[in-house]
PDB file of N, CA and C and ligand atoms in Angstrom:
ATOM      1  N   UNK A   1     -94.168 -31.243 -23.937  1.00  0.00           N
ATOM      2  CA  UNK A   1     -93.801 -31.720 -22.612  1.00  0.00           C
ATOM      3  C   UNK A   1     -92.344 -31.366 -22.275  1.00  0.00           C
ATOM      4  N   UNK A   2     -91.482 -31.548 -23.249  1.00  0.00           N
ATOM      5  CA  UNK A   2     -90.040 -31.200 -22.986  1.00  0.00           C
ATOM      6  C   UNK A   2     -89.944 -29.759 -22.495  1.00  0.00           C
ATOM      7  N   UNK A   3     -90.663 -28.825 -23.154  1.00  0.00           N
ATOM      8  CA  UNK A   3     -90.604 -27.432 -22.784  1.00  0.00           C
ATOM      9  C   UNK A   3     -91.050 -27.185 -21.386  1.00  0.00           C
ATOM     10  N   UNK A   4     -92.165 -27.800 -20.974  1.00  0.00           N
ATOM     11  CA  UNK A   4     -92.669 -27.566 -19.637  1.00  0.00           C
ATOM     12  C   UNK A   4     -91.780 -28.159 -18.594  1.00  0.00           C
ATOM     13  N   UNK A   5     -91.120 -29.336 -18.885  1.00  0.00           N
ATOM     14  CA  UNK A   5     -90.187 -29.898 -17.920  1.00  0.00           C
ATOM     15  C   UNK A   5     -88.944 -29.066 -17.825  1.00  0.00           C
ATOM     16  N   UNK A   6     -88.487 -28.468 -18.949  1.00  0.00           N
ATOM     17  CA  UNK A   6     -87.342 -27.494 -18.844  1.00  0.00           C
ATOM     18  C   UNK A   6     -87.708 -26.308 -17.979  1.00  0.00           C
ATOM     19  N   UNK A   7     -88.903 -25.799 -18.161  1.00  0.00           N
ATOM     20  CA  UNK A   7     -89.375 -24.633 -17.339  1.00  0.00           C
ATOM     21  C   UNK A   7     -89.403 -25.015 -15.846  1.00  0.00           C
ATOM     22  N   UNK A   8     -89.848 -26.241 -15.575  1.00  0.00           N
ATOM     23  CA  UNK A   8     -89.968 -26.664 -14.218  1.00  0.00           C
ATOM     24  C   UNK A   8     -88.635 -26.992 -13.561  1.00  0.00           C
ATOM     25  N   UNK A   9     -87.737 -27.695 -14.298  1.00  0.00           N
ATOM     26  CA  UNK A   9     -86.482 -28.199 -13.698  1.00  0.00           C
ATOM     27  C   UNK A   9     -85.266 -27.294 -13.981  1.00  0.00           C
ATOM     28  N   UNK A  10     -85.389 -26.466 -15.016  1.00  0.00           N
ATOM     29  CA  UNK A  10     -84.223 -25.677 -15.401  1.00  0.00           C
ATOM     30  C   UNK A  10     -83.300 -26.361 -16.436  1.00  0.00           C
ATOM     31  N   UNK A  11     -83.665 -27.596 -16.734  1.00  0.00           N
ATOM     32  CA  UNK A  11     -82.895 -28.369 -17.755  1.00  0.00           C
ATOM     33  C   UNK A  11     -83.807 -29.459 -18.283  1.00  0.00           C
ATOM     34  N   UNK A  12     -83.405 -30.109 -19.348  1.00  0.00           N
ATOM     35  CA  UNK A  12     -84.250 -31.127 -19.899  1.00  0.00           C
ATOM     36  C   UNK A  12     -83.652 -31.660 -21.185  1.00  0.00           C
ATOM     37  N   UNK A  13     -84.423 -32.329 -22.029  1.00  0.00           N
ATOM     38  CA  UNK A  13     -84.051 -32.763 -23.336  1.00  0.00           C
ATOM     39  C   UNK A  13     -84.215 -31.484 -24.227  1.00  0.00           C
ATOM     40  N   UNK A  14     -83.025 -30.898 -24.565  1.00  0.00           N
ATOM     41  CA  UNK A  14     -83.043 -29.586 -25.219  1.00  0.00           C
ATOM     42  C   UNK A  14     -82.616 -29.686 -26.672  1.00  0.00           C
ATOM     43  N   UNK A  15     -83.066 -28.761 -27.494  1.00  0.00           N
ATOM     44  CA  UNK A  15     -82.660 -28.720 -28.906  1.00  0.00           C
ATOM     45  C   UNK A  15     -81.106 -28.657 -28.954  1.00  0.00           C
ATOM     46  N   UNK A  16     -80.545 -29.381 -29.959  1.00  0.00           N
ATOM     47  CA  UNK A  16     -79.178 -29.387 -30.180  1.00  0.00           C
ATOM     48  C   UNK A  16     -78.896 -28.682 -31.547  1.00  0.00           C
ATOM     49  N   UNK A  17     -78.011 -27.738 -31.496  1.00  0.00           N
ATOM     50  CA  UNK A  17     -77.704 -26.976 -32.744  1.00  0.00           C
ATOM     51  C   UNK A  17     -76.229 -27.084 -33.095  1.00  0.00           C
ATOM     52  N   UNK A  18     -75.986 -27.012 -34.391  1.00  0.00           N
ATOM     53  CA  UNK A  18     -74.561 -26.851 -34.864  1.00  0.00           C
ATOM     54  C   UNK A  18     -74.158 -25.395 -34.558  1.00  0.00           C
ATOM     55  N   UNK A  19     -73.172 -25.195 -33.724  1.00  0.00           N
ATOM     56  CA  UNK A  19     -72.846 -23.821 -33.287  1.00  0.00           C
ATOM     57  C   UNK A  19     -72.591 -22.882 -34.463  1.00  0.00           C
ATOM     58  N   UNK A  20     -71.893 -23.360 -35.504  1.00  0.00           N
ATOM     59  CA  UNK A  20     -71.447 -22.459 -36.599  1.00  0.00           C
ATOM     60  C   UNK A  20     -72.645 -21.990 -37.396  1.00  0.00           C
ATOM     61  N   UNK A  21     -73.722 -22.764 -37.474  1.00  0.00           N
ATOM     62  CA  UNK A  21     -74.812 -22.454 -38.394  1.00  0.00           C
ATOM     63  C   UNK A  21     -76.179 -22.195 -37.760  1.00  0.00           C
ATOM     64  N   UNK A  22     -76.278 -22.641 -36.475  1.00  0.00           N
ATOM     65  CA  UNK A  22     -77.552 -22.535 -35.819  1.00  0.00           C
ATOM     66  C   UNK A  22     -78.585 -23.560 -36.254  1.00  0.00           C
ATOM     67  N   UNK A  23     -78.143 -24.518 -37.079  1.00  0.00           N
ATOM     68  CA  UNK A  23     -79.028 -25.584 -37.593  1.00  0.00           C
ATOM     69  C   UNK A  23     -79.449 -26.467 -36.424  1.00  0.00           C
ATOM     70  N   UNK A  24     -80.752 -26.746 -36.314  1.00  0.00           N
ATOM     71  CA  UNK A  24     -81.224 -27.661 -35.303  1.00  0.00           C
ATOM     72  C   UNK A  24     -81.125 -29.106 -35.815  1.00  0.00           C
ATOM     73  N   UNK A  25     -80.419 -29.990 -35.067  1.00  0.00           N
ATOM     74  CA  UNK A  25     -80.153 -31.305 -35.551  1.00  0.00           C
ATOM     75  C   UNK A  25     -80.861 -32.406 -34.731  1.00  0.00           C
ATOM     76  N   UNK A  26     -81.460 -32.009 -33.625  1.00  0.00           N
ATOM     77  CA  UNK A  26     -82.145 -33.006 -32.796  1.00  0.00           C
ATOM     78  C   UNK A  26     -82.177 -32.540 -31.311  1.00  0.00           C
ATOM     79  N   UNK A  27     -82.172 -33.448 -30.381  1.00  0.00           N
ATOM     80  CA  UNK A  27     -82.104 -33.031 -28.979  1.00  0.00           C
ATOM     81  C   UNK A  27     -81.114 -33.921 -28.193  1.00  0.00           C
ATOM     82  N   UNK A  28     -80.519 -33.318 -27.186  1.00  0.00           N
ATOM     83  CA  UNK A  28     -79.679 -33.988 -26.195  1.00  0.00           C
ATOM     84  C   UNK A  28     -79.902 -33.369 -24.866  1.00  0.00           C
ATOM     85  N   UNK A  29     -79.928 -34.120 -23.822  1.00  0.00           N
ATOM     86  CA  UNK A  29     -80.093 -33.428 -22.509  1.00  0.00           C
ATOM     87  C   UNK A  29     -80.293 -34.395 -21.341  1.00  0.00           C
ATOM     88  N   UNK A  30     -80.610 -33.795 -20.259  1.00  0.00           N
ATOM     89  CA  UNK A  30     -80.838 -34.527 -18.986  1.00  0.00           C
ATOM     90  C   UNK A  30     -82.337 -34.422 -18.636  1.00  0.00           C
ATOM     91  N   UNK A  31     -82.880 -35.489 -18.148  1.00  0.00           N
ATOM     92  CA  UNK A  31     -84.320 -35.541 -17.807  1.00  0.00           C
ATOM     93  C   UNK A  31     -84.550 -36.153 -16.453  1.00  0.00           C
ATOM     94  N   UNK A  32     -85.361 -35.539 -15.652  1.00  0.00           N
ATOM     95  CA  UNK A  32     -85.765 -36.168 -14.405  1.00  0.00           C
ATOM     96  C   UNK A  32     -86.667 -37.326 -14.699  1.00  0.00           C
ATOM     97  N   UNK A  33     -86.291 -38.546 -14.252  1.00  0.00           N
ATOM     98  CA  UNK A  33     -87.025 -39.705 -14.659  1.00  0.00           C
ATOM     99  C   UNK A  33     -88.449 -39.705 -14.018  1.00  0.00           C
ATOM    100  N   UNK A  34     -88.630 -38.890 -12.978  1.00  0.00           N
ATOM    101  CA  UNK A  34     -89.987 -38.862 -12.316  1.00  0.00           C
ATOM    102  C   UNK A  34     -91.071 -38.384 -13.326  1.00  0.00           C
ATOM    103  N   UNK A  35     -90.638 -37.669 -14.378  1.00  0.00           N
ATOM    104  CA  UNK A  35     -91.643 -37.180 -15.360  1.00  0.00           C
ATOM    105  C   UNK A  35     -92.202 -38.312 -16.207  1.00  0.00           C
ATOM    106  N   UNK A  36     -91.507 -39.458 -16.254  1.00  0.00           N
ATOM    107  CA  UNK A  36     -91.908 -40.522 -17.151  1.00  0.00           C
ATOM    108  C   UNK A  36     -92.194 -41.791 -16.351  1.00  0.00           C
ATOM    109  N   UNK A  37     -93.487 -42.130 -16.206  1.00  0.00           N
ATOM    110  CA  UNK A  37     -93.866 -43.219 -15.307  1.00  0.00           C
ATOM    111  C   UNK A  37     -93.209 -44.559 -15.639  1.00  0.00           C
ATOM    112  N   UNK A  38     -92.834 -44.781 -16.904  1.00  0.00           N
ATOM    113  CA  UNK A  38     -92.271 -46.102 -17.204  1.00  0.00           C
ATOM    114  C   UNK A  38     -90.777 -46.220 -16.863  1.00  0.00           C
ATOM    115  N   UNK A  39     -90.171 -45.093 -16.413  1.00  0.00           N
ATOM    116  CA  UNK A  39     -88.753 -45.143 -16.030  1.00  0.00           C
ATOM    117  C   UNK A  39     -88.617 -45.297 -14.523  1.00  0.00           C
ATOM    118  N   UNK A  40     -87.464 -45.829 -14.015  1.00  0.00           N
ATOM    119  CA  UNK A  40     -87.262 -45.902 -12.597  1.00  0.00           C
ATOM    120  C   UNK A  40     -87.211 -44.476 -12.009  1.00  0.00           C
ATOM    121  N   UNK A  41     -87.867 -44.305 -10.890  1.00  0.00           N
ATOM    122  CA  UNK A  41     -88.060 -42.966 -10.308  1.00  0.00           C
ATOM    123  C   UNK A  41     -86.779 -42.489  -9.565  1.00  0.00           C
ATOM    124  N   UNK A  42     -86.694 -41.186  -9.399  1.00  0.00           N
ATOM    125  CA  UNK A  42     -85.708 -40.642  -8.461  1.00  0.00           C
ATOM    126  C   UNK A  42     -84.296 -40.494  -9.005  1.00  0.00           C
ATOM    127  N   UNK A  43     -84.150 -40.491 -10.326  1.00  0.00           N
ATOM    128  CA  UNK A  43     -82.793 -40.272 -10.894  1.00  0.00           C
ATOM    129  C   UNK A  43     -82.873 -39.388 -12.074  1.00  0.00           C
ATOM    130  N   UNK A  44     -81.720 -39.219 -12.784  1.00  0.00           N
ATOM    131  CA  UNK A  44     -81.679 -38.361 -13.940  1.00  0.00           C
ATOM    132  C   UNK A  44     -81.158 -39.162 -15.076  1.00  0.00           C
ATOM    133  N   UNK A  45     -81.860 -39.085 -16.225  1.00  0.00           N
ATOM    134  CA  UNK A  45     -81.475 -39.761 -17.433  1.00  0.00           C
ATOM    135  C   UNK A  45     -80.775 -38.822 -18.408  1.00  0.00           C
ATOM    136  N   UNK A  46     -79.743 -39.324 -19.050  1.00  0.00           N
ATOM    137  CA  UNK A  46     -79.220 -38.582 -20.238  1.00  0.00           C
ATOM    138  C   UNK A  46     -79.717 -39.249 -21.485  1.00  0.00           C
ATOM    139  N   UNK A  47     -80.222 -38.441 -22.470  1.00  0.00           N
ATOM    140  CA  UNK A  47     -80.827 -39.018 -23.643  1.00  0.00           C
ATOM    141  C   UNK A  47     -80.548 -38.186 -24.884  1.00  0.00           C
ATOM    142  N   UNK A  48     -80.848 -38.777 -26.080  1.00  0.00           N
ATOM    143  CA  UNK A  48     -80.484 -38.158 -27.328  1.00  0.00           C
ATOM    144  C   UNK A  48     -81.320 -38.652 -28.510  1.00  0.00           C
ATOM    145  N   UNK A  49     -81.526 -37.833 -29.482  1.00  0.00           N
ATOM    146  CA  UNK A  49     -82.065 -38.257 -30.762  1.00  0.00           C
ATOM    147  C   UNK A  49     -81.685 -37.197 -31.791  1.00  0.00           C
ATOM    148  N   UNK A  50     -81.070 -37.705 -32.895  1.00  0.00           N
ATOM    149  CA  UNK A  50     -80.692 -36.770 -33.964  1.00  0.00           C
ATOM    150  C   UNK A  50     -81.407 -37.182 -35.234  1.00  0.00           C
ATOM    151  N   UNK A  51     -81.693 -36.190 -36.099  1.00  0.00           N
ATOM    152  CA  UNK A  51     -82.143 -36.544 -37.437  1.00  0.00           C
ATOM    153  C   UNK A  51     -81.036 -37.368 -38.152  1.00  0.00           C
ATOM    154  N   UNK A  52     -81.410 -38.413 -38.874  1.00  0.00           N
ATOM    155  CA  UNK A  52     -80.408 -39.368 -39.392  1.00  0.00           C
ATOM    156  C   UNK A  52     -79.316 -38.772 -40.216  1.00  0.00           C
ATOM    157  N   UNK A  53     -79.605 -37.661 -40.915  1.00  0.00           N
ATOM    158  CA  UNK A  53     -78.511 -37.073 -41.749  1.00  0.00           C
ATOM    159  C   UNK A  53     -77.387 -36.524 -40.867  1.00  0.00           C
ATOM    160  N   UNK A  54     -77.583 -36.412 -39.546  1.00  0.00           N
ATOM    161  CA  UNK A  54     -76.529 -35.885 -38.698  1.00  0.00           C
ATOM    162  C   UNK A  54     -75.840 -36.992 -37.904  1.00  0.00           C
ATOM    163  N   UNK A  55     -76.178 -38.223 -38.160  1.00  0.00           N
ATOM    164  CA  UNK A  55     -75.505 -39.342 -37.513  1.00  0.00           C
ATOM    165  C   UNK A  55     -74.046 -39.512 -38.052  1.00  0.00           C
ATOM    166  N   UNK A  56     -73.224 -40.070 -37.209  1.00  0.00           N
ATOM    167  CA  UNK A  56     -71.873 -40.466 -37.641  1.00  0.00           C
ATOM    168  C   UNK A  56     -70.896 -39.281 -37.665  1.00  0.00           C
ATOM    169  N   UNK A  57     -71.191 -38.187 -36.989  1.00  0.00           N
ATOM    170  CA  UNK A  57     -70.328 -37.007 -36.984  1.00  0.00           C
ATOM    171  C   UNK A  57     -69.831 -36.700 -35.553  1.00  0.00           C
ATOM    172  N   UNK A  58     -70.195 -37.470 -34.570  1.00  0.00           N
ATOM    173  CA  UNK A  58     -69.768 -37.216 -33.210  1.00  0.00           C
ATOM    174  C   UNK A  58     -70.532 -36.113 -32.472  1.00  0.00           C
ATOM    175  N   UNK A  59     -71.582 -35.677 -33.021  1.00  0.00           N
ATOM    176  CA  UNK A  59     -72.325 -34.526 -32.386  1.00  0.00           C
ATOM    177  C   UNK A  59     -72.893 -34.945 -31.015  1.00  0.00           C
ATOM    178  N   UNK A  60     -73.466 -36.161 -30.923  1.00  0.00           N
ATOM    179  CA  UNK A  60     -74.054 -36.544 -29.641  1.00  0.00           C
ATOM    180  C   UNK A  60     -72.950 -36.790 -28.603  1.00  0.00           C
ATOM    181  N   UNK A  61     -71.861 -37.386 -29.030  1.00  0.00           N
ATOM    182  CA  UNK A  61     -70.719 -37.583 -28.098  1.00  0.00           C
ATOM    183  C   UNK A  61     -70.288 -36.254 -27.479  1.00  0.00           C
ATOM    184  N   UNK A  62     -70.163 -35.242 -28.318  1.00  0.00           N
ATOM    185  CA  UNK A  62     -69.731 -33.920 -27.838  1.00  0.00           C
ATOM    186  C   UNK A  62     -70.801 -33.318 -26.878  1.00  0.00           C
ATOM    187  N   UNK A  63     -72.048 -33.359 -27.306  1.00  0.00           N
ATOM    188  CA  UNK A  63     -73.120 -32.780 -26.497  1.00  0.00           C
ATOM    189  C   UNK A  63     -73.308 -33.562 -25.176  1.00  0.00           C
ATOM    190  N   UNK A  64     -73.228 -34.885 -25.262  1.00  0.00           N
ATOM    191  CA  UNK A  64     -73.390 -35.704 -24.050  1.00  0.00           C
ATOM    192  C   UNK A  64     -72.311 -35.417 -23.019  1.00  0.00           C
ATOM    193  N   UNK A  65     -71.095 -35.237 -23.491  1.00  0.00           N
ATOM    194  CA  UNK A  65     -69.997 -34.929 -22.558  1.00  0.00           C
ATOM    195  C   UNK A  65     -70.209 -33.616 -21.825  1.00  0.00           C
ATOM    196  N   UNK A  66     -70.766 -32.631 -22.587  1.00  0.00           N
ATOM    197  CA  UNK A  66     -71.088 -31.328 -21.945  1.00  0.00           C
ATOM    198  C   UNK A  66     -72.229 -31.481 -20.963  1.00  0.00           C
ATOM    199  N   UNK A  67     -73.284 -32.263 -21.319  1.00  0.00           N
ATOM    200  CA  UNK A  67     -74.401 -32.420 -20.398  1.00  0.00           C
ATOM    201  C   UNK A  67     -73.955 -33.188 -19.122  1.00  0.00           C
ATOM    202  N   UNK A  68     -73.073 -34.191 -19.292  1.00  0.00           N
ATOM    203  CA  UNK A  68     -72.584 -34.942 -18.081  1.00  0.00           C
ATOM    204  C   UNK A  68     -71.841 -34.045 -17.164  1.00  0.00           C
ATOM    205  N   UNK A  69     -70.982 -33.140 -17.779  1.00  0.00           N
ATOM    206  CA  UNK A  69     -70.259 -32.172 -16.944  1.00  0.00           C
ATOM    207  C   UNK A  69     -71.237 -31.234 -16.257  1.00  0.00           C
ATOM    208  N   UNK A  70     -72.271 -30.789 -16.963  1.00  0.00           N
ATOM    209  CA  UNK A  70     -73.245 -29.927 -16.327  1.00  0.00           C
ATOM    210  C   UNK A  70     -73.929 -30.671 -15.195  1.00  0.00           C
ATOM    211  N   UNK A  71     -74.306 -31.869 -15.375  1.00  0.00           N
ATOM    212  CA  UNK A  71     -75.010 -32.640 -14.303  1.00  0.00           C
ATOM    213  C   UNK A  71     -74.155 -32.814 -13.078  1.00  0.00           C
ATOM    214  N   UNK A  72     -72.928 -33.334 -13.307  1.00  0.00           N
ATOM    215  CA  UNK A  72     -72.101 -33.638 -12.143  1.00  0.00           C
ATOM    216  C   UNK A  72     -71.541 -32.398 -11.449  1.00  0.00           C
ATOM    217  N   UNK A  73     -71.174 -31.375 -12.296  1.00  0.00           N
ATOM    218  CA  UNK A  73     -70.522 -30.252 -11.687  1.00  0.00           C
ATOM    219  C   UNK A  73     -71.496 -29.162 -11.284  1.00  0.00           C
ATOM    220  N   UNK A  74     -72.471 -28.844 -12.121  1.00  0.00           N
ATOM    221  CA  UNK A  74     -73.350 -27.694 -11.824  1.00  0.00           C
ATOM    222  C   UNK A  74     -74.588 -28.182 -10.983  1.00  0.00           C
ATOM    223  N   UNK A  75     -75.161 -29.306 -11.362  1.00  0.00           N
ATOM    224  CA  UNK A  75     -76.315 -29.794 -10.568  1.00  0.00           C
ATOM    225  C   UNK A  75     -75.833 -30.563  -9.322  1.00  0.00           C
ATOM    226  N   UNK A  76     -74.616 -31.068  -9.367  1.00  0.00           N
ATOM    227  CA  UNK A  76     -74.062 -31.741  -8.163  1.00  0.00           C
ATOM    228  C   UNK A  76     -74.660 -33.124  -7.929  1.00  0.00           C
ATOM    229  N   UNK A  77     -75.241 -33.711  -8.942  1.00  0.00           N
ATOM    230  CA  UNK A  77     -75.805 -35.063  -8.752  1.00  0.00           C
ATOM    231  C   UNK A  77     -74.643 -36.089  -8.765  1.00  0.00           C
ATOM    232  N   UNK A  78     -74.900 -37.245  -8.144  1.00  0.00           N
ATOM    233  CA  UNK A  78     -73.805 -38.250  -8.155  1.00  0.00           C
ATOM    234  C   UNK A  78     -74.183 -39.475  -9.010  1.00  0.00           C
ATOM    235  N   UNK A  79     -75.296 -39.348  -9.776  1.00  0.00           N
ATOM    236  CA  UNK A  79     -75.655 -40.461 -10.650  1.00  0.00           C
ATOM    237  C   UNK A  79     -76.426 -39.861 -11.868  1.00  0.00           C
ATOM    238  N   UNK A  80     -76.042 -40.364 -13.044  1.00  0.00           N
ATOM    239  CA  UNK A  80     -76.788 -40.048 -14.272  1.00  0.00           C
ATOM    240  C   UNK A  80     -76.910 -41.398 -15.002  1.00  0.00           C
ATOM    241  N   UNK A  81     -78.131 -41.778 -15.387  1.00  0.00           N
ATOM    242  CA  UNK A  81     -78.343 -43.090 -16.020  1.00  0.00           C
ATOM    243  C   UNK A  81     -78.760 -42.902 -17.438  1.00  0.00           C
ATOM    244  N   UNK A  82     -78.754 -43.991 -18.175  1.00  0.00           N
ATOM    245  CA  UNK A  82     -79.252 -43.947 -19.568  1.00  0.00           C
ATOM    246  C   UNK A  82     -79.861 -45.290 -19.912  1.00  0.00           C
ATOM    247  N   UNK A  83     -80.784 -45.337 -20.887  1.00  0.00           N
ATOM    248  CA  UNK A  83     -81.524 -46.486 -21.228  1.00  0.00           C
ATOM    249  C   UNK A  83     -81.498 -46.657 -22.774  1.00  0.00           C
ATOM    250  N   UNK A  84     -81.358 -47.875 -23.239  1.00  0.00           N
ATOM    251  CA  UNK A  84     -81.489 -48.108 -24.674  1.00  0.00           C
ATOM    252  C   UNK A  84     -81.982 -49.568 -24.867  1.00  0.00           C
ATOM    253  N   UNK A  85     -82.761 -49.776 -25.931  1.00  0.00           N
ATOM    254  CA  UNK A  85     -83.204 -51.141 -26.170  1.00  0.00           C
ATOM    255  C   UNK A  85     -81.991 -51.967 -26.614  1.00  0.00           C
ATOM    256  N   UNK A  86     -82.026 -53.267 -26.343  1.00  0.00           N
ATOM    257  CA  UNK A  86     -80.932 -54.150 -26.766  1.00  0.00           C
ATOM    258  C   UNK A  86     -80.806 -54.015 -28.307  1.00  0.00           C
ATOM    259  N   UNK A  87     -79.584 -53.914 -28.758  1.00  0.00           N
ATOM    260  CA  UNK A  87     -79.328 -53.831 -30.177  1.00  0.00           C
ATOM    261  C   UNK A  87     -79.224 -52.419 -30.674  1.00  0.00           C
ATOM    262  N   UNK A  88     -79.532 -51.401 -29.864  1.00  0.00           N
ATOM    263  CA  UNK A  88     -79.348 -49.995 -30.271  1.00  0.00           C
ATOM    264  C   UNK A  88     -77.870 -49.633 -30.035  1.00  0.00           C
ATOM    265  N   UNK A  89     -77.044 -50.108 -30.974  1.00  0.00           N
ATOM    266  CA  UNK A  89     -75.567 -49.975 -30.723  1.00  0.00           C
ATOM    267  C   UNK A  89     -75.141 -48.579 -30.785  1.00  0.00           C
ATOM    268  N   UNK A  90     -75.718 -47.763 -31.667  1.00  0.00           N
ATOM    269  CA  UNK A  90     -75.310 -46.323 -31.731  1.00  0.00           C
ATOM    270  C   UNK A  90     -75.554 -45.626 -30.466  1.00  0.00           C
ATOM    271  N   UNK A  91     -76.763 -45.836 -29.883  1.00  0.00           N
ATOM    272  CA  UNK A  91     -77.086 -45.135 -28.627  1.00  0.00           C
ATOM    273  C   UNK A  91     -76.219 -45.649 -27.502  1.00  0.00           C
ATOM    274  N   UNK A  92     -76.026 -46.996 -27.415  1.00  0.00           N
ATOM    275  CA  UNK A  92     -75.248 -47.558 -26.316  1.00  0.00           C
ATOM    276  C   UNK A  92     -73.767 -47.051 -26.382  1.00  0.00           C
ATOM    277  N   UNK A  93     -73.232 -46.891 -27.624  1.00  0.00           N
ATOM    278  CA  UNK A  93     -71.867 -46.343 -27.724  1.00  0.00           C
ATOM    279  C   UNK A  93     -71.813 -44.956 -27.113  1.00  0.00           C
TER     280      UNK A  93
HETATM  281  C1  COA B   1     -78.485 -42.607 -30.902  1.00  0.00           C
HETATM  282  C2  COA B   1     -77.995 -41.604 -31.906  1.00  0.00           C
HETATM  283  C3  COA B   1     -78.275 -40.169 -31.422  1.00  0.00           C
HETATM  284  C4  COA B   1     -76.484 -41.844 -32.133  1.00  0.00           C
HETATM  285  O1  COA B   1     -76.012 -41.071 -33.202  1.00  0.00           O
HETATM  286  P1  COA B   1     -74.434 -41.211 -33.605  1.00  0.00           P
HETATM  287  O2  COA B   1     -74.244 -40.273 -34.790  1.00  0.00           O
HETATM  288  O3  COA B   1     -74.088 -42.617 -33.751  1.00  0.00           O
HETATM  289  O4  COA B   1     -73.714 -40.629 -32.359  1.00  0.00           O
HETATM  290  P2  COA B   1     -72.604 -39.467 -32.227  1.00  0.00           P
HETATM  291  O5  COA B   1     -73.162 -38.163 -32.650  1.00  0.00           O
HETATM  292  O6  COA B   1     -72.010 -39.582 -30.906  1.00  0.00           O
HETATM  293  O7  COA B   1     -71.568 -39.900 -33.366  1.00  0.00           O
HETATM  294  C5  COA B   1     -70.703 -41.061 -33.246  1.00  0.00           C
HETATM  295  C6  COA B   1     -70.303 -41.444 -34.625  1.00  0.00           C
HETATM  296  O8  COA B   1     -69.642 -40.336 -35.217  1.00  0.00           O
HETATM  297  C7  COA B   1     -68.306 -40.701 -35.635  1.00  0.00           C
HETATM  298  N1  COA B   1     -67.514 -39.520 -35.446  1.00  0.00           N
HETATM  299  C8  COA B   1     -67.099 -38.695 -36.477  1.00  0.00           C
HETATM  300  N2  COA B   1     -66.390 -37.655 -35.977  1.00  0.00           N
HETATM  301  C9  COA B   1     -66.394 -37.796 -34.615  1.00  0.00           C
HETATM  302  C10 COA B   1     -65.825 -37.037 -33.602  1.00  0.00           C
HETATM  303  N3  COA B   1     -65.140 -35.896 -33.845  1.00  0.00           N
HETATM  304  N4  COA B   1     -66.019 -37.441 -32.290  1.00  0.00           N
HETATM  305  C11 COA B   1     -66.701 -38.582 -32.035  1.00  0.00           C
HETATM  306  N5  COA B   1     -67.240 -39.376 -33.025  1.00  0.00           N
HETATM  307  C12 COA B   1     -67.097 -38.951 -34.286  1.00  0.00           C
HETATM  308  C13 COA B   1     -67.941 -41.875 -34.740  1.00  0.00           C
HETATM  309  O9  COA B   1     -67.050 -42.720 -35.363  1.00  0.00           O
HETATM  310  C14 COA B   1     -69.373 -42.607 -34.668  1.00  0.00           C
HETATM  311  O10 COA B   1     -69.665 -43.191 -35.938  1.00  0.00           O
HETATM  312  P3  COA B   1     -69.592 -44.784 -36.145  1.00  0.00           P
HETATM  313  O11 COA B   1     -70.480 -45.390 -35.074  1.00  0.00           O
HETATM  314  O12 COA B   1     -70.096 -44.976 -37.561  1.00  0.00           O
HETATM  315  O13 COA B   1     -68.174 -45.112 -35.955  1.00  0.00           O
HETATM  316  C15 COA B   1     -78.732 -41.770 -33.274  1.00  0.00           C
HETATM  317  O14 COA B   1     -78.496 -43.021 -33.753  1.00  0.00           O
HETATM  318  C16 COA B   1     -80.254 -41.546 -33.167  1.00  0.00           C
HETATM  319  O15 COA B   1     -80.778 -40.475 -33.082  1.00  0.00           O
HETATM  320  N6  COA B   1     -81.005 -42.715 -33.080  1.00  0.00           N
HETATM  321  C17 COA B   1     -82.457 -42.683 -33.037  1.00  0.00           C
HETATM  322  C18 COA B   1     -82.936 -42.269 -31.642  1.00  0.00           C
HETATM  323  C19 COA B   1     -82.359 -43.090 -30.579  1.00  0.00           C
HETATM  324  O16 COA B   1     -82.179 -44.323 -30.748  1.00  0.00           O
HETATM  325  N7  COA B   1     -82.197 -42.488 -29.425  1.00  0.00           N
HETATM  326  C20 COA B   1     -81.756 -43.199 -28.223  1.00  0.00           C
HETATM  327  C21 COA B   1     -82.821 -43.897 -27.555  1.00  0.00           C
HETATM  328  S1  COA B   1     -82.181 -44.812 -26.221  1.00  0.00           S
END
């Protein structure tokens, strides 16, 4: 599904790689919430998931800042939202 949404929208939850090695560590990206019926419609979510061995290194912080810049500057949207369950402190940070 992520691939088809990227093809449709031009962006999505995309594979995240370590630039120096090309290692795939998880995904980070922007997603149109209309694709997911359980989310509030009509906005864009920023989201992430890394394999646990890559936690605690700041990779998501770096990737998320780049995706936020892409959303606000390139897509020109004025809102990007995110969701996490209560207690998911790593994601909320
Ligand atoms: C949510 C998730 C991606 C967060 O991972 P993370 O490693 O905590 O996030 P970051 O990559 O931004 O790294 C931040 C950590 O790296 C540390 N860090 C090390 N070098 C850093 C740097 N140069 N810059 C920023 N942070 C750095 C920070 O101190 C922080 O660690 P700490 O919380 O132990 O202090 C991860 O926990 C995950 O995949 N969870 C399962 C899926 C999930 O919950 N997804 C979200 C659903 S809403």
